[in-house]
């Protein structure tokens, strides 16, 4: 009867949640344990994040004291296998709310468990919210660490619910967890992962086809530079050429785009972050799309902005978020972005 009551409803129940680094999936876009241990360790050692002995916060653990714990236990904070979230849950018939109040870091040493300490989330919020996670190909273009915490986009188990522990009957706590977070109840305060990607690609120019959009972009831009050498040199051509002595025409040999792609239903929107143009195989300064638009170049009565939104040119993807894309797999990733679930891009490519 006690379990049935807890499943149906409770208020401000203290809950201890465990995340294991080896139980996190690539499809989540980031490994929450890996991100926490690395970012928190850097800030603790820099003195910008307070580490306490326990949730009671009786003793602050200094950077040197943390290093002493590591040395004596022959372990490393930033190679922690487990983190524990100290939370409060409230759950009723239609709604679940949760608050993460702190994080404990515990590792496995040769002599048993090693506790590094506890971080109070309230007093650490400003520091942690300034941290931006670099997601893999399955994640969003960017996400703050604190938003990632409240996305629940990670695998977790409950090890203590109120005063109850579940070593003998783990199925009971699974039922409580799933009722609260994986049933039909609304999760109040849950951060929704943006459907976005940070995409880098190179335009492909089919030089044997005069009507090819990629070829038109590069040849028109090349003609513009050779007719406006001052623009060319303002973009950094003086790193390779002397304005007074350059007599030969330059060649545009490549154009790289950095864009943010956003999925709106079945439509993908493209926002150009910056562009790098190569002349004679040398990169010019990184510029915004607005700079290129101001040149007023037309391609069969279409502007550069029109072509970018249409994506009528061929491209080779080089990177999505923090994931580098091999040239021979570019078409697989491109198709995945156009037809598949954005949290399962790597899976589509794997079984392409």
Coordinates of C-alpha atoms in Angstrom, one line a residue:
X1 CA 0.0 0.0 0.0
X2 CA 2.9 2.4 0.7
X3 CA 4.3 1.9 -2.8
X4 CA 0.8 2.5 -4.3
X5 CA 0.5 5.7 -2.3
X6 CA 3.9 7.0 -3.4
X7 CA 3.2 6.2 -7.0
X8 CA -0.1 8.1 -7.0
X9 CA 1.0 11.2 -5.2
X10 CA 3.6 12.8 -3.0
X11 CA 5.1 16.3 -2.3
X12 CA 8.7 17.4 -1.9
X13 CA 10.0 13.9 -1.5
X14 CA 13.9 13.9 -1.2
X15 CA 15.3 11.7 -3.9
X16 CA 18.9 10.5 -4.6
X17 CA 19.5 9.9 -8.3
X18 CA 22.4 8.1 -9.8
X19 CA 24.0 8.7 -13.3
X20 CA 26.6 6.2 -14.5
X21 CA 29.0 7.4 -17.3
X22 CA 28.8 4.0 -19.1
X23 CA 25.0 4.0 -19.2
X24 CA 24.6 7.2 -21.2
X25 CA 23.7 6.9 -24.9
X26 CA 25.2 8.8 -27.9
X27 CA 21.7 9.6 -29.0
X28 CA 21.4 12.1 -26.2
X29 CA 23.9 14.3 -27.8
X30 CA 26.1 14.6 -24.7
X31 CA 27.3 12.5 -21.8
X32 CA 26.0 14.2 -18.6
X33 CA 28.5 12.5 -16.3
X34 CA 31.5 13.3 -18.6
X35 CA 30.4 16.9 -18.9
X36 CA 29.9 17.4 -15.2
X37 CA 33.1 15.8 -14.1
X38 CA 35.3 17.8 -16.6
X39 CA 33.7 21.2 -16.3
X40 CA 33.2 21.1 -12.5
X41 CA 36.8 19.9 -12.0
X42 CA 38.2 22.8 -14.0
X43 CA 36.1 25.3 -12.0
X44 CA 36.9 23.8 -8.7
X45 CA 40.6 23.9 -9.4
X46 CA 40.3 27.5 -10.5
X47 CA 38.4 28.4 -7.3
X48 CA 35.3 29.5 -9.2
X49 CA 33.1 26.6 -7.9
X50 CA 32.8 25.6 -4.2
X51 CA 33.2 21.9 -3.3
X52 CA 31.9 20.8 0.1
X53 CA 32.4 17.7 2.1
X54 CA 28.6 16.8 2.1
X55 CA 25.2 18.3 1.6
X56 CA 25.4 19.7 5.1
X57 CA 28.3 21.8 3.9
X58 CA 30.3 21.7 7.1
X59 CA 33.8 21.8 5.4
X60 CA 34.8 23.3 2.2
X61 CA 37.2 21.2 0.2
X62 CA 40.0 23.3 -1.3
X63 CA 41.7 22.5 -4.7
X64 CA 44.7 21.2 -2.8
X65 CA 42.6 19.1 -0.6
X66 CA 40.8 17.6 -3.6
X67 CA 44.2 16.8 -5.1
X68 CA 45.2 15.1 -1.9
X69 CA 42.1 12.9 -2.0
X70 CA 42.9 12.0 -5.6
X71 CA 46.5 11.1 -4.7
X72 CA 45.7 9.1 -1.6
X73 CA 43.0 7.1 -3.4
X74 CA 44.9 6.8 -6.7
X75 CA 41.8 8.1 -8.5
X76 CA 40.9 11.2 -10.6
X77 CA 37.9 13.4 -10.1
X78 CA 37.6 14.0 -13.9
X79 CA 37.4 10.2 -14.4
X80 CA 34.4 9.7 -12.1
X81 CA 32.2 6.8 -13.0
X82 CA 29.1 8.0 -11.0
X83 CA 27.5 11.3 -10.0
X84 CA 24.5 11.6 -7.7
X85 CA 21.8 14.2 -7.9
X86 CA 20.2 15.3 -4.7
X87 CA 16.6 16.2 -5.7
X88 CA 13.1 16.9 -4.5
X89 CA 10.2 15.5 -6.4
X90 CA 6.5 16.2 -6.2
X91 CA 4.1 14.2 -8.3
X92 CA 0.3 14.1 -8.6
X93 CA -2.2 12.6 -10.9
X94 CA -1.4 14.9 -13.9
X95 CA 1.9 16.6 -13.1
X96 CA 5.5 16.0 -11.9
X97 CA 7.9 18.6 -10.7
X98 CA 11.5 18.2 -9.7
X99 CA 14.3 20.3 -8.3
X100 CA 18.0 19.4 -8.4
X101 CA 19.6 20.9 -5.3
X102 CA 23.1 19.5 -5.4
X103 CA 25.5 17.0 -7.0
X104 CA 27.8 14.5 -5.3
X105 CA 30.8 13.0 -7.1
X106 CA 31.8 9.4 -6.1
X107 CA 34.4 7.1 -7.7
X108 CA 35.5 3.5 -7.3
X109 CA 39.0 3.2 -5.9
X110 CA 41.3 0.3 -5.1
X111 CA 40.2 0.5 -1.4
X112 CA 36.5 1.1 -2.1
X113 CA 34.3 4.1 -2.7
X114 CA 35.9 7.5 -2.9
X115 CA 33.8 10.6 -2.2
X116 CA 35.2 13.8 -3.7
X117 CA 32.5 16.1 -2.3
X118 CA 29.3 17.9 -3.0
X119 CA 28.3 20.9 -5.1
X120 CA 25.4 23.1 -4.0
X121 CA 23.5 23.9 -7.2
X122 CA 21.9 27.1 -6.0
X123 CA 25.2 28.8 -5.1
X124 CA 26.9 27.3 -8.2
X125 CA 24.1 28.2 -10.7
X126 CA 25.7 31.3 -12.2
X127 CA 29.0 29.5 -12.9
X128 CA 27.3 26.3 -14.3
X129 CA 24.8 28.2 -16.4
X130 CA 27.7 30.0 -18.2
X131 CA 29.0 26.6 -19.4
X132 CA 28.0 25.7 -23.0
X133 CA 28.2 22.0 -23.9
X134 CA 29.6 20.9 -27.3
X135 CA 27.2 18.2 -28.4
X136 CA 27.8 15.4 -30.8
X137 CA 26.0 15.0 -34.0
X138 CA 22.8 13.8 -32.3
X139 CA 22.5 16.8 -30.0
X140 CA 21.5 20.5 -30.5
X141 CA 23.8 23.2 -31.8
X142 CA 24.4 24.3 -28.3
X143 CA 23.0 23.9 -24.8
X144 CA 23.8 25.3 -21.4
X145 CA 24.9 22.8 -18.8
X146 CA 22.1 23.9 -16.5
X147 CA 19.5 23.4 -19.3
X148 CA 21.0 20.0 -20.0
X149 CA 20.5 19.1 -16.3
X150 CA 16.8 20.0 -16.5
X151 CA 16.3 18.4 -19.9
X152 CA 16.4 14.9 -18.2
X153 CA 18.0 13.9 -21.5
X154 CA 20.2 11.3 -19.7
X155 CA 19.8 7.8 -18.2
X156 CA 19.3 7.8 -14.5
X157 CA 18.3 5.5 -11.7
X158 CA 16.8 6.3 -8.3
X159 CA 18.9 4.8 -5.4
X160 CA 16.9 6.4 -2.5
X161 CA 13.3 7.7 -2.3
X162 CA 12.6 9.5 0.9
X163 CA 14.1 7.2 3.6
X164 CA 13.5 4.1 1.5
X165 CA 16.3 2.3 -0.4
X166 CA 15.7 -0.4 -2.9
X167 CA 18.6 -2.9 -2.8
X168 CA 16.3 -5.9 -2.4
X169 CA 13.4 -4.8 -4.7
X170 CA 14.8 -2.4 -7.4
X171 CA 11.7 -3.0 -9.5
X172 CA 9.8 -0.9 -7.0
X173 CA 11.9 2.2 -7.6
X174 CA 11.8 1.7 -11.3
X175 CA 8.0 1.9 -11.1
X176 CA 8.1 5.1 -9.1
X177 CA 10.6 6.7 -11.5
X178 CA 8.7 5.7 -14.6
X179 CA 5.4 6.8 -13.2
X180 CA 6.8 10.2 -12.4
X181 CA 8.8 10.8 -15.6
X182 CA 7.9 8.3 -18.3
X183 CA 4.1 8.1 -18.0
X184 CA 1.4 10.6 -19.1
X185 CA 2.1 13.2 -16.5
X186 CA 3.4 16.6 -17.6
X187 CA 6.9 17.4 -16.3
X188 CA 6.9 21.0 -15.0
X189 CA 10.1 22.9 -15.6
X190 CA 11.5 20.3 -18.1
X191 CA 13.8 21.9 -20.6
X192 CA 12.9 21.0 -24.2
X193 CA 16.0 20.2 -26.3
X194 CA 16.1 22.5 -29.4
X195 CA 15.9 20.9 -32.8
X196 CA 19.0 22.6 -34.1
X197 CA 22.4 21.7 -35.5
X198 CA 25.7 23.6 -36.0
X199 CA 26.6 22.7 -39.6
X200 CA 29.8 23.3 -41.5
X201 CA 30.1 22.5 -45.2
X202 CA 32.0 23.3 -48.4
X203 CA 30.3 24.3 -51.6
X204 CA 30.9 21.9 -54.6
X205 CA 31.3 23.6 -57.9
X206 CA 30.7 21.5 -61.0
X207 CA 32.9 23.5 -63.4
X208 CA 31.7 21.7 -66.5
X209 CA 28.1 22.9 -65.9
X210 CA 27.6 26.7 -66.4
X211 CA 24.2 26.5 -64.8
X212 CA 25.4 24.6 -61.7
X213 CA 24.6 26.9 -58.6
X214 CA 27.9 26.1 -56.9
X215 CA 29.8 26.9 -60.0
X216 CA 27.9 30.2 -60.5
X217 CA 28.5 31.3 -56.9
X218 CA 32.3 30.7 -57.2
X219 CA 32.7 32.2 -60.7
X220 CA 30.6 35.3 -59.9
X221 CA 32.4 35.9 -56.7
X222 CA 35.7 35.4 -58.5
X223 CA 34.7 38.0 -61.1
X224 CA 33.6 40.4 -58.3
X225 CA 37.0 40.1 -56.5
X226 CA 39.0 40.7 -59.7
X227 CA 37.0 43.8 -60.5
X228 CA 37.1 45.1 -56.8
X229 CA 40.6 44.4 -55.6
X230 CA 40.1 46.8 -52.7
X231 CA 37.3 44.5 -51.3
X232 CA 39.6 41.5 -51.7
X233 CA 42.4 43.1 -49.8
X234 CA 40.1 44.4 -47.1
X235 CA 39.2 40.7 -46.5
X236 CA 42.8 39.7 -45.8
X237 CA 44.3 39.1 -49.2
X238 CA 47.3 41.2 -48.1
X239 CA 48.3 38.2 -46.0
X240 CA 49.4 36.6 -49.3
X241 CA 49.7 39.3 -51.9
X242 CA 50.9 42.8 -52.3
X243 CA 48.2 45.2 -53.6
X244 CA 50.7 47.2 -55.7
X245 CA 52.2 44.2 -57.4
X246 CA 49.3 41.9 -57.9
X247 CA 48.5 41.9 -61.6
X248 CA 47.1 38.5 -62.2
X249 CA 43.5 37.6 -61.5
X250 CA 42.9 35.5 -58.4
X251 CA 40.9 32.3 -58.4
X252 CA 38.2 31.5 -55.9
X253 CA 39.1 27.9 -55.0
X254 CA 36.7 27.2 -52.2
X255 CA 33.8 28.5 -50.0
X256 CA 33.1 27.2 -46.5
X257 CA 29.8 27.9 -44.7
X258 CA 29.1 27.7 -41.0
X259 CA 25.3 27.7 -40.4
X260 CA 22.8 26.9 -37.7
X261 CA 20.1 24.6 -39.0
X262 CA 16.7 24.6 -37.2
X263 CA 14.0 22.1 -37.7
X264 CA 10.5 23.5 -37.8
X265 CA 8.1 20.6 -38.3
X266 CA 9.1 19.2 -41.7
X267 CA 10.9 22.4 -42.7
X268 CA 14.6 23.2 -42.1
X269 CA 15.6 26.8 -41.7
X270 CA 19.2 27.9 -42.3
X271 CA 21.0 30.8 -40.6
X272 CA 24.5 31.6 -41.8
X273 CA 26.9 32.3 -38.9
X274 CA 30.0 33.0 -41.0
X275 CA 31.7 32.3 -44.4
X276 CA 35.3 31.6 -45.3
X277 CA 36.3 32.2 -48.9
X278 CA 39.5 30.7 -50.3
X279 CA 41.5 32.5 -53.0
X280 CA 44.3 30.5 -54.7
X281 CA 43.8 27.9 -51.9
X282 CA 44.4 30.5 -49.2
X283 CA 41.6 31.5 -46.7
X284 CA 40.4 35.1 -46.4
X285 CA 39.1 36.5 -43.2
X286 CA 36.0 35.0 -41.8
X287 CA 33.0 37.1 -42.7
X288 CA 29.2 37.3 -42.0
X289 CA 26.6 36.6 -44.6
X290 CA 25.5 40.2 -44.6
X291 CA 28.9 41.2 -46.0
X292 CA 28.4 38.9 -49.0
X293 CA 24.8 40.0 -49.5
X294 CA 25.9 43.7 -49.7
X295 CA 27.9 42.8 -52.8
X296 CA 24.6 42.4 -54.7
X297 CA 25.7 39.4 -56.7
X298 CA 23.0 37.7 -58.7
X299 CA 22.8 34.1 -59.9
X300 CA 20.1 33.6 -62.6
X301 CA 18.1 36.5 -61.0
X302 CA 18.5 35.0 -57.6
X303 CA 20.5 36.4 -54.7
X304 CA 23.0 34.6 -52.6
X305 CA 20.5 34.6 -49.8
X306 CA 18.0 32.8 -52.1
X307 CA 20.5 30.1 -53.0
X308 CA 21.4 29.5 -49.4
X309 CA 17.8 29.0 -48.4
X310 CA 17.1 26.8 -51.4
X311 CA 20.3 24.7 -50.9
X312 CA 20.2 24.0 -54.6
X313 CA 24.0 23.6 -54.8
X314 CA 25.9 20.4 -53.9
X315 CA 27.9 20.4 -50.6
X316 CA 30.3 18.4 -48.6
X317 CA 29.6 18.4 -44.9
X318 CA 32.8 18.7 -42.8
X319 CA 31.3 19.0 -39.3
X320 CA 28.1 18.8 -37.4
X321 CA 28.2 20.2 -33.9
X322 CA 31.5 18.8 -32.4
X323 CA 31.5 15.8 -34.7
X324 CA 33.9 15.8 -37.7
X325 CA 32.4 14.3 -40.8
X326 CA 34.6 12.2 -43.2
X327 CA 34.1 13.4 -46.8
X328 CA 33.0 9.9 -47.9
X329 CA 30.2 9.9 -45.3
X330 CA 28.9 13.4 -46.0
X331 CA 26.0 12.3 -48.2
X332 CA 24.8 9.9 -45.4
X333 CA 24.8 12.6 -42.8
X334 CA 23.1 15.1 -45.2
X335 CA 20.4 12.6 -46.0
X336 CA 19.9 11.9 -42.2
X337 CA 19.4 15.6 -41.5
X338 CA 16.8 15.8 -44.3
X339 CA 14.8 12.6 -43.6
X340 CA 15.5 11.2 -40.1
X341 CA 15.1 12.0 -36.5
X342 CA 17.7 14.5 -35.5
X343 CA 18.5 12.7 -32.2
X344 CA 19.3 9.6 -34.2
X345 CA 21.6 10.9 -36.9
X346 CA 24.5 8.7 -36.1
X347 CA 22.2 5.6 -36.0
X348 CA 20.9 6.4 -39.5
X349 CA 24.5 6.7 -40.8
X350 CA 25.6 3.5 -39.0
X351 CA 22.8 1.5 -40.8
X352 CA 22.8 3.4 -44.0

